[in-house]
């Protein structure tokens, strides 16, 4: 099922066009990694999808059961400071929006969803702790739970590991990959192309005057991909070709 369709999109700010003539689609279960050099429009595109900046041309359409207000979003700049005086449970619950921030007005079903989400992400034992007491990796898990409370369909992640160390980054990627396998579609901005091709099903590479969109396999065999990647395509067919074998042997 098609969740998101982008057609000939044009985005920019301060009179400058950053993204132009961009077309791609995201289906249920896809994991799309957005890569490209600095200034290529990766974050601008995420903001355009969310309606935080207005498009100057083109179309962005969603499936009938998906609206901008029901997309989980984890931004580069967290919505809370690291010393924000609220509990983990309160921050996670705020992902539902519309209710009193400190837990008043939330429905029983929302509280149950938040409990299940925290359990899935492995932070149930932190629910009563103050957000400011957590490590960077734990805080990022809390904010991921907050994003998941908004949706079980589509998560938008804008360089979610930029402030994390390599070990915590690997754990976070494993967690997001697990959610994707369970049916949550993911669009993630990443500066690490070589990691992106290991976990994403599709790559959207934004360049200064062109772009690539396709499966990870197609990207690894494209001119754009070959210029940047340090690893070979891991699919069985490519492994056989490298060894000089016939796939059917």
mmCIF file of C-alpha atoms in Angstrom:
data_model
loop_
_atom_site.group_PDB
_atom_site.id
_atom_site.type_symbol
_atom_site.label_atom_id
_atom_site.label_comp_id
_atom_site.label_asym_id
_atom_site.label_seq_id
_atom_site.Cartn_x
_atom_site.Cartn_y
_atom_site.Cartn_z
ATOM 1 C CA UNK A 1 0.000 0.000 0.000
ATOM 2 C CA UNK A 2 1.285 3.441 -0.928
ATOM 3 C CA UNK A 3 1.660 5.680 2.154
ATOM 4 C CA UNK A 4 3.358 8.722 0.652
ATOM 5 C CA UNK A 5 3.786 9.995 -2.872
ATOM 6 C CA UNK A 6 5.993 12.932 -3.871
ATOM 7 C CA UNK A 7 5.687 14.339 -7.418
ATOM 8 C CA UNK A 8 7.962 16.957 -9.002
ATOM 9 C CA UNK A 9 8.464 18.581 -5.626
ATOM 10 C CA UNK A 10 10.169 21.939 -5.286
ATOM 11 C CA UNK A 11 11.216 23.287 -1.879
ATOM 12 C CA UNK A 12 13.339 26.149 -0.660
ATOM 13 C CA UNK A 13 13.692 29.052 1.731
ATOM 14 C CA UNK A 14 14.803 32.692 1.615
ATOM 15 C CA UNK A 15 14.240 32.689 -2.139
ATOM 16 C CA UNK A 16 16.673 29.812 -2.672
ATOM 17 C CA UNK A 17 15.553 26.510 -4.214
ATOM 18 C CA UNK A 18 17.032 23.542 -2.347
ATOM 19 C CA UNK A 19 14.977 20.618 -3.680
ATOM 20 C CA UNK A 20 13.583 20.593 -7.219
ATOM 21 C CA UNK A 21 11.726 18.172 -9.506
ATOM 22 C CA UNK A 22 11.894 15.433 -6.887
ATOM 23 C CA UNK A 23 9.627 12.390 -7.246
ATOM 24 C CA UNK A 24 9.504 9.229 -5.128
ATOM 25 C CA UNK A 25 7.045 7.077 -3.204
ATOM 26 C CA UNK A 26 7.025 5.194 0.092
ATOM 27 C CA UNK A 27 5.028 2.007 0.500
ATOM 28 C CA UNK A 28 3.993 0.211 3.648
ATOM 29 C CA UNK A 29 6.995 -1.615 5.095
ATOM 30 C CA UNK A 30 9.638 0.433 3.243
ATOM 31 C CA UNK A 31 12.766 1.723 4.949
ATOM 32 C CA UNK A 32 13.982 4.742 2.960
ATOM 33 C CA UNK A 33 17.352 6.271 3.819
ATOM 34 C CA UNK A 34 17.893 9.841 2.598
ATOM 35 C CA UNK A 35 21.576 10.533 1.972
ATOM 36 C CA UNK A 36 23.630 13.246 0.263
ATOM 37 C CA UNK A 37 26.155 15.938 0.925
ATOM 38 C CA UNK A 38 25.549 18.829 3.316
ATOM 39 C CA UNK A 39 23.170 21.406 1.885
ATOM 40 C CA UNK A 40 21.537 18.971 -0.541
ATOM 41 C CA UNK A 41 18.120 19.395 1.088
ATOM 42 C CA UNK A 42 17.748 16.305 3.290
ATOM 43 C CA UNK A 43 16.315 18.087 6.331
ATOM 44 C CA UNK A 44 14.431 20.521 4.087
ATOM 45 C CA UNK A 45 12.664 17.548 2.491
ATOM 46 C CA UNK A 46 11.664 16.124 5.877
ATOM 47 C CA UNK A 47 10.244 19.501 6.896
ATOM 48 C CA UNK A 48 8.407 19.728 3.582
ATOM 49 C CA UNK A 49 6.771 16.333 4.097
ATOM 50 C CA UNK A 50 5.648 17.438 7.568
ATOM 51 C CA UNK A 51 4.326 20.747 6.249
ATOM 52 C CA UNK A 52 6.761 22.756 8.362
ATOM 53 C CA UNK A 53 7.818 24.588 5.210
ATOM 54 C CA UNK A 54 5.603 25.189 2.197
ATOM 55 C CA UNK A 55 6.375 23.665 -1.177
ATOM 56 C CA UNK A 56 6.724 26.066 -4.090
ATOM 57 C CA UNK A 57 5.733 23.463 -6.682
ATOM 58 C CA UNK A 58 4.769 19.823 -7.019
ATOM 59 C CA UNK A 59 2.649 17.549 -4.840
ATOM 60 C CA UNK A 60 2.907 15.599 -1.595
ATOM 61 C CA UNK A 61 0.032 13.168 -1.054
ATOM 62 C CA UNK A 62 -0.675 10.729 1.751
ATOM 63 C CA UNK A 63 -2.787 7.585 1.914
ATOM 64 C CA UNK A 64 -6.347 8.048 3.153
ATOM 65 C CA UNK A 65 -5.532 6.714 6.629
ATOM 66 C CA UNK A 66 -2.362 8.767 7.103
ATOM 67 C CA UNK A 67 -2.205 12.493 7.860
ATOM 68 C CA UNK A 68 0.693 14.788 8.711
ATOM 69 C CA UNK A 69 -0.463 14.859 12.341
ATOM 70 C CA UNK A 70 -0.139 11.074 12.538
ATOM 71 C CA UNK A 71 3.477 10.802 11.418
ATOM 72 C CA UNK A 72 6.079 10.088 14.084
ATOM 73 C CA UNK A 73 8.938 12.590 13.902
ATOM 74 C CA UNK A 74 12.325 12.592 15.586
ATOM 75 C CA UNK A 75 14.201 15.769 14.671
ATOM 76 C CA UNK A 76 17.870 16.711 14.761
ATOM 77 C CA UNK A 77 17.045 19.220 17.488
ATOM 78 C CA UNK A 78 15.075 17.473 20.269
ATOM 79 C CA UNK A 79 11.851 19.250 21.316
ATOM 80 C CA UNK A 80 13.106 19.227 24.913
ATOM 81 C CA UNK A 81 16.387 20.296 26.463
ATOM 82 C CA UNK A 82 18.432 17.517 28.044
ATOM 83 C CA UNK A 83 17.633 18.888 31.502
ATOM 84 C CA UNK A 84 13.870 19.174 30.883
ATOM 85 C CA UNK A 85 12.077 18.579 34.236
ATOM 86 C CA UNK A 86 9.658 15.822 33.251
ATOM 87 C CA UNK A 87 9.491 12.078 33.692
ATOM 88 C CA UNK A 88 10.130 9.607 30.889
ATOM 89 C CA UNK A 89 6.453 8.600 30.934
ATOM 90 C CA UNK A 90 5.337 12.228 30.594
ATOM 91 C CA UNK A 91 7.645 12.846 27.625
ATOM 92 C CA UNK A 92 6.526 9.667 25.874
ATOM 93 C CA UNK A 93 2.836 10.473 26.458
ATOM 94 C CA UNK A 94 3.271 13.953 24.991
ATOM 95 C CA UNK A 95 3.622 12.243 21.615
ATOM 96 C CA UNK A 96 -0.150 11.887 21.492
ATOM 97 C CA UNK A 97 -0.583 15.667 21.508
ATOM 98 C CA UNK A 98 -3.702 17.568 22.426
ATOM 99 C CA UNK A 99 -3.835 16.441 26.062
ATOM 100 C CA UNK A 100 -2.431 17.977 29.199
ATOM 101 C CA UNK A 101 1.338 17.554 29.144
ATOM 102 C CA UNK A 102 1.713 16.097 32.615
ATOM 103 C CA UNK A 103 -0.645 13.193 32.087
ATOM 104 C CA UNK A 104 -4.028 14.798 32.662
ATOM 105 C CA UNK A 105 -6.594 14.168 29.953
ATOM 106 C CA UNK A 106 -4.959 11.150 28.316
ATOM 107 C CA UNK A 107 -7.256 8.247 27.503
ATOM 108 C CA UNK A 108 -6.834 4.790 28.983
ATOM 109 C CA UNK A 109 -6.083 3.419 25.504
ATOM 110 C CA UNK A 110 -3.316 6.006 25.018
ATOM 111 C CA UNK A 111 -1.726 5.085 28.333
ATOM 112 C CA UNK A 112 -1.774 1.435 27.292
ATOM 113 C CA UNK A 113 -0.175 2.253 23.915
ATOM 114 C CA UNK A 114 2.562 4.231 25.670
ATOM 115 C CA UNK A 115 3.197 1.329 28.050
ATOM 116 C CA UNK A 116 3.515 -1.144 25.166
ATOM 117 C CA UNK A 117 5.788 1.200 23.200
ATOM 118 C CA UNK A 118 8.124 1.708 26.155
ATOM 119 C CA UNK A 119 8.220 -2.042 26.711
ATOM 120 C CA UNK A 120 9.047 -2.668 23.045
ATOM 121 C CA UNK A 121 11.880 -0.132 23.063
ATOM 122 C CA UNK A 122 13.197 -1.423 26.375
ATOM 123 C CA UNK A 123 12.709 1.608 28.616
ATOM 124 C CA UNK A 124 9.795 0.472 30.823
ATOM 125 C CA UNK A 125 12.111 0.454 33.838
ATOM 126 C CA UNK A 126 12.879 4.139 33.205
ATOM 127 C CA UNK A 127 9.243 5.320 33.089
ATOM 128 C CA UNK A 128 9.339 7.133 36.444
ATOM 129 C CA UNK A 129 12.822 8.599 36.057
ATOM 130 C CA UNK A 130 13.472 12.228 35.235
ATOM 131 C CA UNK A 131 14.426 12.758 31.582
ATOM 132 C CA UNK A 132 17.435 14.849 32.645
ATOM 133 C CA UNK A 133 18.920 11.887 34.557
ATOM 134 C CA UNK A 134 19.242 9.698 31.459
ATOM 135 C CA UNK A 135 22.207 9.095 29.178
ATOM 136 C CA UNK A 136 22.142 10.393 25.609
ATOM 137 C CA UNK A 137 21.257 6.970 24.247
ATOM 138 C CA UNK A 138 18.427 6.526 26.749
ATOM 139 C CA UNK A 139 17.052 9.987 25.948
ATOM 140 C CA UNK A 140 17.034 9.130 22.246
ATOM 141 C CA UNK A 141 15.051 5.956 22.978
ATOM 142 C CA UNK A 142 12.551 8.030 24.962
ATOM 143 C CA UNK A 143 12.136 10.443 22.043
ATOM 144 C CA UNK A 144 11.715 7.511 19.656
ATOM 145 C CA UNK A 145 8.913 6.205 21.895
ATOM 146 C CA UNK A 146 7.353 9.665 21.804
ATOM 147 C CA UNK A 147 7.407 9.583 18.000
ATOM 148 C CA UNK A 148 5.891 6.085 17.991
ATOM 149 C CA UNK A 149 2.954 7.280 20.098
ATOM 150 C CA UNK A 150 1.961 9.475 17.160
ATOM 151 C CA UNK A 151 1.796 6.585 14.693
ATOM 152 C CA UNK A 152 2.252 2.904 13.961
ATOM 153 C CA UNK A 153 2.575 3.608 10.234
ATOM 154 C CA UNK A 154 5.387 6.047 9.374
ATOM 155 C CA UNK A 155 8.398 7.356 11.283
ATOM 156 C CA UNK A 156 10.517 10.280 10.042
ATOM 157 C CA UNK A 157 13.985 10.358 11.622
ATOM 158 C CA UNK A 158 16.356 13.246 10.904
ATOM 159 C CA UNK A 159 19.930 12.098 11.634
ATOM 160 C CA UNK A 160 18.813 10.459 14.896
ATOM 161 C CA UNK A 161 22.294 9.199 15.833
ATOM 162 C CA UNK A 162 24.353 12.346 15.205
ATOM 163 C CA UNK A 163 25.007 12.884 18.943
ATOM 164 C CA UNK A 164 25.468 9.221 19.906
ATOM 165 C CA UNK A 165 28.637 7.162 20.257
ATOM 166 C CA UNK A 166 29.239 4.217 17.870
ATOM 167 C CA UNK A 167 27.968 1.504 20.244
ATOM 168 C CA UNK A 168 24.720 3.336 21.075
ATOM 169 C CA UNK A 169 24.332 4.232 17.379
ATOM 170 C CA UNK A 170 24.486 0.551 16.432
ATOM 171 C CA UNK A 171 21.905 -0.320 19.103
ATOM 172 C CA UNK A 172 19.604 2.452 17.887
ATOM 173 C CA UNK A 173 19.817 1.273 14.265
ATOM 174 C CA UNK A 174 19.017 -2.283 15.390
ATOM 175 C CA UNK A 175 15.976 -0.991 17.247
ATOM 176 C CA UNK A 176 14.675 0.995 14.270
ATOM 177 C CA UNK A 177 15.269 -2.002 11.975
ATOM 178 C CA UNK A 178 13.228 -4.162 14.351
ATOM 179 C CA UNK A 179 10.339 -1.690 14.242
ATOM 180 C CA UNK A 180 10.528 -1.679 10.451
ATOM 181 C CA UNK A 181 10.388 -5.486 10.310
ATOM 182 C CA UNK A 182 7.268 -5.310 12.470
ATOM 183 C CA UNK A 183 5.547 -3.146 9.860
ATOM 184 C CA UNK A 184 6.441 0.485 10.632
ATOM 185 C CA UNK A 185 7.622 2.334 7.533
ATOM 186 C CA UNK A 186 10.700 4.512 8.082
ATOM 187 C CA UNK A 187 12.193 7.531 6.327
ATOM 188 C CA UNK A 188 15.574 8.349 7.859
ATOM 189 C CA UNK A 189 18.084 11.057 7.022
ATOM 190 C CA UNK A 190 21.617 9.737 7.447
ATOM 191 C CA UNK A 191 25.124 11.085 6.821
ATOM 192 C CA UNK A 192 26.523 7.535 6.885
ATOM 193 C CA UNK A 193 25.926 6.048 3.436
ATOM 194 C CA UNK A 194 27.710 2.777 4.156
ATOM 195 C CA UNK A 195 25.510 2.071 7.175
ATOM 196 C CA UNK A 196 22.377 3.208 5.339
ATOM 197 C CA UNK A 197 22.762 0.550 2.641
ATOM 198 C CA UNK A 198 22.984 -2.137 5.316
ATOM 199 C CA UNK A 199 19.655 -1.329 6.955
ATOM 200 C CA UNK A 200 17.461 0.429 4.365
ATOM 201 C CA UNK A 201 15.339 -1.134 1.633
ATOM 202 C CA UNK A 202 15.502 2.013 -0.529
ATOM 203 C CA UNK A 203 17.928 4.908 -0.944
ATOM 204 C CA UNK A 204 17.073 8.490 -1.855
ATOM 205 C CA UNK A 205 20.349 10.251 -2.675
ATOM 206 C CA UNK A 206 20.010 14.004 -3.080
ATOM 207 C CA UNK A 207 22.710 15.647 -5.164
ATOM 208 C CA UNK A 208 23.404 19.253 -6.062
ATOM 209 C CA UNK A 209 21.741 18.971 -9.482
ATOM 210 C CA UNK A 210 20.249 15.487 -9.605
ATOM 211 C CA UNK A 211 18.977 12.702 -7.385
ATOM 212 C CA UNK A 212 18.692 8.927 -7.228
ATOM 213 C CA UNK A 213 15.774 6.902 -5.859
ATOM 214 C CA UNK A 214 15.555 3.138 -5.944
ATOM 215 C CA UNK A 215 16.189 -0.058 -4.040
ATOM 216 C CA UNK A 216 19.397 -0.425 -2.069
ATOM 217 C CA UNK A 217 20.603 -3.005 -4.591
ATOM 218 C CA UNK A 218 19.993 -0.577 -7.477
ATOM 219 C CA UNK A 219 21.777 2.188 -5.600
ATOM 220 C CA UNK A 220 24.855 0.072 -4.952
ATOM 221 C CA UNK A 221 25.157 -0.459 -8.706
ATOM 222 C CA UNK A 222 24.466 3.167 -9.639
ATOM 223 C CA UNK A 223 27.125 5.751 -10.481
ATOM 224 C CA UNK A 224 26.178 7.746 -7.366
ATOM 225 C CA UNK A 225 26.499 4.732 -5.110
ATOM 226 C CA UNK A 226 29.753 3.445 -6.581
ATOM 227 C CA UNK A 227 31.439 6.806 -5.946
ATOM 228 C CA UNK A 228 30.677 6.745 -2.226
ATOM 229 C CA UNK A 229 30.424 3.162 -1.047
ATOM 230 C CA UNK A 230 33.335 1.207 0.359
ATOM 231 C CA UNK A 231 31.522 -2.143 0.444
ATOM 232 C CA UNK A 232 30.308 -4.450 -2.320
ATOM 233 C CA UNK A 233 26.689 -5.363 -2.890
ATOM 234 C CA UNK A 234 25.888 -8.223 -0.465
ATOM 235 C CA UNK A 235 23.152 -9.922 -2.510
ATOM 236 C CA UNK A 236 23.682 -13.561 -3.497
ATOM 237 C CA UNK A 237 23.770 -12.824 -7.231
ATOM 238 C CA UNK A 238 26.547 -10.262 -6.819
ATOM 239 C CA UNK A 239 28.548 -12.529 -4.502
ATOM 240 C CA UNK A 240 28.473 -15.257 -7.162
ATOM 241 C CA UNK A 241 29.565 -12.841 -9.882
ATOM 242 C CA UNK A 242 32.514 -11.674 -7.769
ATOM 243 C CA UNK A 243 33.621 -15.286 -7.323
ATOM 244 C CA UNK A 244 33.150 -16.025 -11.024
ATOM 245 C CA UNK A 245 30.430 -18.529 -10.249
ATOM 246 C CA UNK A 246 27.085 -19.132 -11.891
ATOM 247 C CA UNK A 247 24.140 -18.406 -9.615
ATOM 248 C CA UNK A 248 22.465 -21.673 -10.621
ATOM 249 C CA UNK A 249 25.549 -23.837 -9.958
#
